[in-house]
Coordinates of C-alpha atoms and ligand atoms in Angstrom, one line a residue:
M1 CA -142.4 60.5 -11.9
S2 CA -143.5 63.1 -14.4
K3 CA -143.0 66.8 -13.7
N4 CA -145.8 68.6 -11.9
L5 CA -147.2 71.0 -14.4
N6 CA -150.3 72.0 -12.4
A7 CA -151.2 75.6 -11.7
I8 CA -151.1 76.5 -8.0
Q9 CA -153.8 78.6 -6.4
I10 CA -152.6 81.6 -4.5
A11 CA -155.9 83.4 -3.8
D12 CA -159.6 83.1 -4.7
K13 CA -159.6 82.3 -8.5
V14 CA -155.9 83.4 -8.8
Y15 CA -153.3 80.9 -9.9
W16 CA -149.6 80.8 -10.3
V17 CA -148.9 79.5 -13.9
G18 CA -145.2 80.3 -14.2
A19 CA -142.1 78.2 -14.8
I20 CA -139.1 77.0 -12.7
D21 CA -135.7 77.5 -14.2
W22 CA -133.4 75.3 -12.1
G23 CA -130.4 75.6 -14.4
V24 CA -129.9 79.3 -15.2
R25 CA -126.7 80.6 -13.6
N26 CA -126.3 84.0 -15.2
I27 CA -128.9 86.7 -15.8
H28 CA -127.3 89.8 -17.3
G29 CA -124.2 89.5 -15.2
Y30 CA -125.9 88.5 -12.0
T31 CA -124.8 84.9 -10.9
T32 CA -128.0 83.1 -10.1
D33 CA -126.5 80.2 -8.2
R34 CA -129.9 78.8 -7.2
G35 CA -131.7 79.4 -10.6
T36 CA -134.9 81.3 -10.7
T37 CA -138.6 81.2 -11.4
Y38 CA -140.6 83.2 -14.0
N39 CA -143.9 83.8 -12.3
A40 CA -147.1 84.4 -14.3
Y41 CA -150.6 84.6 -12.8
L42 CA -154.0 83.6 -14.2
V43 CA -157.2 85.1 -12.8
M44 CA -160.3 83.0 -13.5
D45 CA -163.0 85.7 -13.5
D46 CA -165.6 86.5 -16.2
K47 CA -162.7 87.9 -18.1
I48 CA -160.0 85.3 -17.8
T49 CA -156.9 87.3 -17.4
L50 CA -153.2 86.4 -17.6
F51 CA -150.5 88.6 -15.9
D52 CA -147.1 88.4 -17.6
T53 CA -145.5 85.4 -19.3
V54 CA -142.2 83.5 -19.2
K55 CA -139.0 83.0 -21.1
K56 CA -139.4 81.4 -24.5
E57 CA -137.7 78.1 -23.6
F58 CA -140.4 77.6 -20.9
E59 CA -143.4 78.1 -23.1
D60 CA -144.6 74.5 -23.0
E61 CA -144.3 74.3 -19.2
F62 CA -146.2 77.6 -18.9
L63 CA -149.0 76.6 -21.3
S64 CA -149.4 73.3 -19.6
R65 CA -149.9 75.0 -16.3
I66 CA -152.5 77.3 -17.8
A67 CA -154.2 74.2 -19.5
S68 CA -154.4 72.5 -16.1
I69 CA -157.0 75.2 -15.2
V70 CA -158.5 76.3 -18.6
N71 CA -158.0 76.0 -22.3
P72 CA -155.5 78.8 -23.0
E73 CA -157.7 79.9 -26.0
K74 CA -160.2 81.1 -23.4
I75 CA -157.9 83.8 -22.1
D76 CA -159.7 87.2 -22.6
Y77 CA -157.1 89.7 -21.4
I78 CA -153.3 89.7 -21.0
I79 CA -151.7 92.2 -18.8
S80 CA -147.9 92.9 -19.2
N81 CA -146.6 94.4 -15.9
H82 CA -143.0 94.3 -17.2
S83 CA -141.7 94.0 -20.7
E84 CA -138.2 92.5 -20.0
P85 CA -137.9 89.3 -22.1
D86 CA -138.0 87.0 -19.1
H87 CA -141.6 88.0 -18.6
S88 CA -142.7 88.8 -22.2
E89 CA -140.8 86.5 -24.6
V90 CA -143.8 84.2 -25.1
L91 CA -146.2 87.2 -25.6
P92 CA -146.1 87.3 -29.4
E93 CA -146.8 83.6 -29.6
I94 CA -149.5 83.5 -27.1
I95 CA -151.3 86.5 -28.6
K96 CA -151.2 84.7 -32.0
A97 CA -152.5 81.4 -30.5
V98 CA -155.1 82.8 -28.1
K99 CA -156.2 85.9 -29.9
P100 CA -157.2 87.7 -26.6
E101 CA -159.7 90.4 -26.6
K102 CA -157.2 92.9 -25.3
V103 CA -153.6 93.2 -24.1
F104 CA -152.7 95.9 -21.6
A105 CA -149.4 97.5 -20.6
S106 CA -148.3 100.8 -19.2
V107 CA -147.7 103.6 -21.7
M108 CA -144.0 102.9 -21.6
G109 CA -144.7 99.2 -21.6
K110 CA -146.6 99.5 -24.9
K111 CA -143.6 101.4 -26.4
A112 CA -141.1 98.8 -25.1
L113 CA -143.1 95.8 -26.2
N114 CA -143.4 97.2 -29.7
A115 CA -139.7 98.0 -29.8
I116 CA -138.7 94.6 -28.6
Y117 CA -141.0 92.4 -30.7
H118 CA -141.8 94.7 -33.7
D119 CA -144.8 92.4 -34.6
L120 CA -146.9 91.6 -31.6
N121 CA -149.9 90.5 -33.7
M122 CA -152.2 93.0 -32.1
E123 CA -152.4 96.6 -30.7
I124 CA -151.6 97.0 -27.1
T125 CA -153.9 99.1 -24.9
A126 CA -152.0 101.5 -22.7
V127 CA -153.2 102.0 -19.2
K128 CA -152.4 104.8 -16.8
D129 CA -151.5 105.0 -13.2
G130 CA -154.7 104.5 -11.0
E131 CA -156.8 103.3 -13.9
E132 CA -159.1 100.4 -13.1
L133 CA -160.2 97.4 -15.2
G134 CA -163.2 95.2 -14.3
L135 CA -162.8 91.5 -14.8
G136 CA -166.3 90.5 -13.5
S137 CA -166.3 89.9 -9.8
K138 CA -162.8 91.4 -9.5
T139 CA -161.2 94.7 -10.3
V140 CA -157.6 95.3 -11.3
K141 CA -156.1 98.7 -10.4
F142 CA -152.9 99.6 -12.2
M143 CA -150.1 101.3 -10.4
E144 CA -147.2 102.8 -12.4
T145 CA -143.8 102.0 -10.9
R146 CA -141.6 103.6 -13.6
M147 CA -137.9 102.8 -13.2
L148 CA -138.6 100.0 -10.8
H149 CA -136.7 98.7 -12.5
W150 CA -137.5 99.5 -16.1
P151 CA -139.4 102.5 -17.6
D152 CA -142.4 100.3 -18.4
S153 CA -142.7 98.7 -15.0
M154 CA -146.1 98.7 -13.2
F155 CA -147.9 96.8 -10.4
S156 CA -151.4 95.4 -10.7
Y157 CA -153.6 95.3 -7.6
L158 CA -156.5 92.9 -7.4
V159 CA -158.7 95.2 -5.3
E160 CA -161.2 92.7 -3.8
D161 CA -158.6 90.1 -2.9
K162 CA -155.9 92.7 -1.8
V163 CA -153.3 90.9 -4.0
L164 CA -150.5 93.0 -5.3
L165 CA -148.7 91.7 -8.4
T166 CA -145.3 93.5 -8.2
Q167 CA -143.4 92.1 -11.2
D168 CA -139.6 92.2 -10.3
A169 CA -140.0 94.2 -7.0
F170 CA -139.9 92.1 -3.8
G171 CA -138.8 89.1 -5.9
M172 CA -135.7 86.9 -5.8
H173 CA -133.8 84.6 -8.1
L174 CA -134.4 81.3 -6.4
A175 CA -135.7 78.1 -8.0
S176 CA -137.7 76.0 -5.5
S177 CA -140.5 73.5 -5.4
E178 CA -142.1 75.7 -2.7
R179 CA -144.3 78.5 -4.1
F180 CA -144.9 80.5 -0.9
G181 CA -142.4 82.3 1.3
E182 CA -143.5 80.8 4.5
E183 CA -142.5 77.3 3.2
L184 CA -138.8 78.3 3.1
P185 CA -136.5 79.3 5.9
W186 CA -136.2 83.1 6.5
G187 CA -132.4 82.9 6.2
V188 CA -132.7 81.5 2.6
L189 CA -135.3 84.2 1.7
K190 CA -133.2 87.0 3.2
T191 CA -130.1 86.0 1.3
H192 CA -131.8 85.9 -2.0
V193 CA -133.9 89.0 -1.4
S194 CA -130.7 90.8 -0.5
G195 CA -128.8 89.5 -3.5
Y196 CA -131.7 90.5 -5.8
Y197 CA -131.9 94.0 -4.4
A198 CA -128.1 94.5 -4.5
N199 CA -127.7 93.3 -8.1
I200 CA -131.0 94.5 -9.7
I201 CA -132.7 97.2 -7.7
T202 CA -129.9 99.3 -6.0
P203 CA -129.6 101.8 -8.9
Y204 CA -133.3 102.6 -8.6
S205 CA -133.4 103.0 -4.8
S206 CA -134.8 106.5 -5.0
H207 CA -137.8 105.0 -6.9
V208 CA -138.3 102.4 -4.2
A209 CA -138.5 105.3 -1.6
K210 CA -141.1 107.0 -3.8
L211 CA -143.0 103.8 -4.1
F212 CA -143.2 103.6 -0.3
E213 CA -144.5 107.2 -0.1
K214 CA -147.2 106.3 -2.7
I215 CA -148.2 103.1 -0.9
D216 CA -148.3 105.0 2.5
T217 CA -150.4 107.9 1.2
S218 CA -152.8 105.6 -0.7
G219 CA -153.5 103.4 2.3
L220 CA -153.2 100.3 0.1
E221 CA -154.1 97.2 2.0
V222 CA -152.2 94.1 0.9
S223 CA -152.7 90.5 2.0
I224 CA -150.7 88.7 -0.7
V225 CA -147.7 90.0 -2.7
A226 CA -146.9 88.1 -5.9
P227 CA -143.7 89.0 -7.6
D228 CA -142.4 87.8 -11.0
H229 CA -139.5 85.8 -9.5
G230 CA -139.2 83.6 -6.4
P231 CA -141.9 82.7 -3.9
V232 CA -145.3 84.5 -3.3
W233 CA -145.5 86.4 -0.1
R234 CA -148.6 85.2 1.7
N235 CA -147.2 85.4 5.3
M236 CA -147.3 89.1 6.0
D237 CA -144.8 88.8 8.9
N238 CA -142.2 87.7 6.4
F239 CA -143.2 90.3 3.9
R240 CA -142.9 93.0 6.6
K241 CA -139.3 91.9 7.1
V242 CA -138.7 92.3 3.4
L243 CA -140.3 95.7 3.4
S244 CA -138.1 96.8 6.3
L245 CA -135.0 95.6 4.4
Y246 CA -136.2 97.5 1.3
K247 CA -136.7 100.6 3.4
K248 CA -133.2 100.3 4.9
W249 CA -131.6 99.8 1.5
S250 CA -133.6 102.4 -0.4
A251 CA -132.7 105.0 2.4
R252 CA -129.1 103.9 1.9
K253 CA -128.6 103.1 5.6
L254 CA -125.2 101.4 6.0
D255 CA -123.7 99.1 8.5
E256 CA -120.3 99.4 10.2
K257 CA -118.8 97.1 7.7
I258 CA -115.7 97.1 5.5
V259 CA -115.5 95.1 2.3
I260 CA -111.9 94.2 1.2
V261 CA -112.0 93.3 -2.5
Y262 CA -108.7 92.2 -4.0
D263 CA -106.9 89.9 -6.3
T264 CA -103.3 88.8 -6.3
M265 CA -100.7 87.6 -8.8
W266 CA -97.9 86.0 -6.8
G267 CA -99.2 86.6 -3.3
S268 CA -97.9 90.1 -2.5
T269 CA -101.2 91.9 -2.7
E270 CA -102.8 89.2 -0.7
K271 CA -100.2 89.7 2.1
M272 CA -101.0 93.4 2.1
A273 CA -104.8 92.5 2.3
N274 CA -104.2 90.3 5.3
H275 CA -102.4 93.1 7.2
I276 CA -105.1 95.6 6.2
E277 CA -107.7 93.1 7.5
D278 CA -105.8 92.8 10.9
G279 CA -105.8 96.6 11.2
A280 CA -109.5 96.9 10.3
R281 CA -110.4 94.2 12.8
S282 CA -108.6 96.0 15.6
S283 CA -111.8 98.2 15.7
D284 CA -115.3 97.0 16.3
V285 CA -116.5 96.8 12.7
S286 CA -117.3 93.8 10.6
V287 CA -114.9 93.0 7.8
E288 CA -115.6 90.9 4.7
M289 CA -112.5 89.6 2.9
M290 CA -113.4 88.9 -0.8
P291 CA -110.5 87.6 -2.9
L292 CA -111.6 87.6 -6.5
Y293 CA -110.1 84.2 -7.2
S294 CA -113.0 82.9 -5.0
F295 CA -115.7 85.5 -5.2
E296 CA -117.6 86.7 -8.2
R297 CA -119.1 90.1 -8.9
S298 CA -122.7 89.4 -7.6
M299 CA -121.3 88.3 -4.2
I300 CA -119.3 91.6 -4.0
A301 CA -122.4 93.5 -4.9
L302 CA -124.3 91.7 -2.1
E303 CA -121.7 92.7 0.5
M304 CA -121.4 96.3 -0.9
L305 CA -125.2 96.8 -0.4
D306 CA -124.8 97.9 3.3
A307 CA -121.0 98.5 3.6
S308 CA -119.7 101.8 4.8
A309 CA -116.2 101.3 3.2
V310 CA -114.6 99.4 0.4
I311 CA -110.9 98.7 0.3
V312 CA -109.7 97.6 -3.1
G313 CA -106.4 96.0 -3.9
A314 CA -104.7 94.6 -7.0
P315 CA -101.3 94.2 -8.5
T316 CA -100.4 96.2 -11.6
L317 CA -100.5 94.0 -14.7
N318 CA -99.0 95.3 -18.0
N319 CA -99.3 98.9 -16.8
N320 CA -103.0 98.4 -16.3
I321 CA -105.7 97.5 -13.9
F322 CA -105.9 93.8 -13.0
P323 CA -108.7 92.2 -15.2
S324 CA -110.8 90.7 -12.3
L325 CA -110.9 94.1 -10.6
A326 CA -111.8 95.9 -13.9
D327 CA -114.7 93.5 -14.2
V328 CA -116.0 94.0 -10.6
L329 CA -115.5 97.8 -10.6
T330 CA -117.3 98.2 -13.8
Y331 CA -120.2 96.2 -12.4
I332 CA -120.2 98.0 -9.1
K333 CA -120.1 101.4 -10.8
G334 CA -123.4 100.6 -12.7
L335 CA -125.1 99.6 -9.4
K336 CA -124.5 103.1 -8.0
F337 CA -123.8 102.1 -4.4
K338 CA -123.3 105.0 -2.0
T339 CA -120.2 103.8 -0.2
P340 CA -118.7 106.8 1.6
Y341 CA -115.2 105.7 2.3
G342 CA -112.5 103.6 0.7
A343 CA -108.8 102.9 0.2
V344 CA -106.6 101.3 -2.4
F345 CA -103.5 99.1 -2.3
G346 CA -101.5 96.8 -4.5
S347 CA -98.1 95.5 -5.4
Y348 CA -96.1 96.2 -8.5
G349 CA -92.8 95.4 -10.1
W350 CA -91.9 98.3 -12.4
S351 CA -94.2 101.2 -12.9
G352 CA -97.2 100.6 -10.5
E353 CA -100.1 102.3 -12.4
G354 CA -102.6 99.9 -10.7
N355 CA -103.2 102.0 -7.6
N356 CA -103.8 105.2 -9.6
L357 CA -106.4 103.4 -11.8
L358 CA -108.1 101.8 -8.8
R359 CA -108.2 105.2 -7.0
E360 CA -109.6 106.9 -10.1
Y361 CA -112.3 104.3 -10.3
L362 CA -113.4 104.7 -6.7
V363 CA -113.3 108.5 -6.9
S364 CA -115.5 108.3 -10.0
I365 CA -118.2 106.5 -7.9
G366 CA -118.1 109.0 -5.1
V367 CA -115.8 107.1 -2.6
E368 CA -113.7 109.3 -0.4
I369 CA -110.2 107.8 -0.4
V370 CA -108.9 107.6 3.2
D371 CA -105.5 106.1 2.4
E372 CA -103.5 104.2 -0.2
I373 CA -100.3 102.1 -0.2
K374 CA -98.3 100.3 -2.9
S375 CA -95.6 97.8 -2.4
K376 CA -92.7 97.2 -4.8
Y377 CA -92.7 93.5 -5.2
V378 CA -93.1 91.7 -1.8
P379 CA -94.2 93.9 1.2
D380 CA -91.5 94.4 3.7
D381 CA -92.1 95.1 7.4
K382 CA -92.5 98.8 6.8
V383 CA -95.2 98.2 4.2
K384 CA -96.9 95.6 6.4
E385 CA -97.1 98.2 9.2
E386 CA -98.5 100.8 6.8
C387 CA -101.1 98.3 5.7
F388 CA -102.2 97.6 9.3
L389 CA -102.5 101.4 9.8
L390 CA -104.5 101.8 6.6
G391 CA -107.0 99.1 7.8
Q392 CA -107.2 100.9 11.2
A393 CA -107.7 104.3 9.5
V394 CA -110.6 103.1 7.4
A395 CA -112.2 101.3 10.3
Ligands
FEO1 FE1 -137.4 89.8 -14.3 FE2 -136.7 93.0 -15.0 O1 -137.1 91.2 -15.4

């Protein structure tokens, strides 16, 4: 059976014309274990208008979906809500092929697109926050969402249909045949919305909080939310749950949860981790054990999103930080979690610099160190007891 390359209607004269990337497993360091979609939308009004595009390798799929509705050469306007290449890589080609009347982006979007592509084949028209554009029977209102999550980012609101096109915000990396949130189980949606927020949006949480203020004060009514990744939110009950999660995360509300992240060379640091876990579990908090021989950085980020404490352990290797921990800590630092408490532990053979380096890293991201323990070679009974007490102290 041939691949379904039809557009899918999401509202009156509004169609999804994006692409499904089943195979992608890494997007700038974020492990996308269920692939993703690159969503683009076509509005069939007097001015036929395309919102965003897709990654270059999906150009044919994207053009076929547009062609299932209209000859792509009939497109009048293209609106770039976000200039990151997963949504703009086809733009220079499509401008060349279609020769639209106008291409719109935010002021910062115009700068970014010109800096990314150098030759876009036409001048971009910059639009400002609150500006409106008539398409015929429909009106687009632009909403600047700078730093959510790039400087150029903006939302487009289809006023008459109450459809909010939100580029990356409220999206998820999840390839699926289903195009609407209500067609998927809430548990699946929650996992991928959470992973997306943790790995992409967290550093810009203050901008999410500002967005909510803006939406609340403008009294914006929304019946469909169409992001640039993952399913379209048409069931507002589900979307309200997403909003409530975004509100919690952007307000940096944390759970009584400890994440224990560690790696081990010959099992000594893992023995310490197990005694720390026992100590932590003696209180009524949840504990996530995350050995880095089984968990990768995006999974750690997901659990860190609402954790109140992180306990980090590694053996010293060649007078230095253990490489898997260096990777995860570098990634976590960039995501700017606000984890208040932490501790460090690890085994060593000769010099034992590992703990110092782990501690320095945690302090540099604002974690208050509650305790630390190191073990020369294999932990003895005294060290095991100290590990238990460390877990208890953090809990
Ligand atoms: Fe999906 Fe920020 O690009």
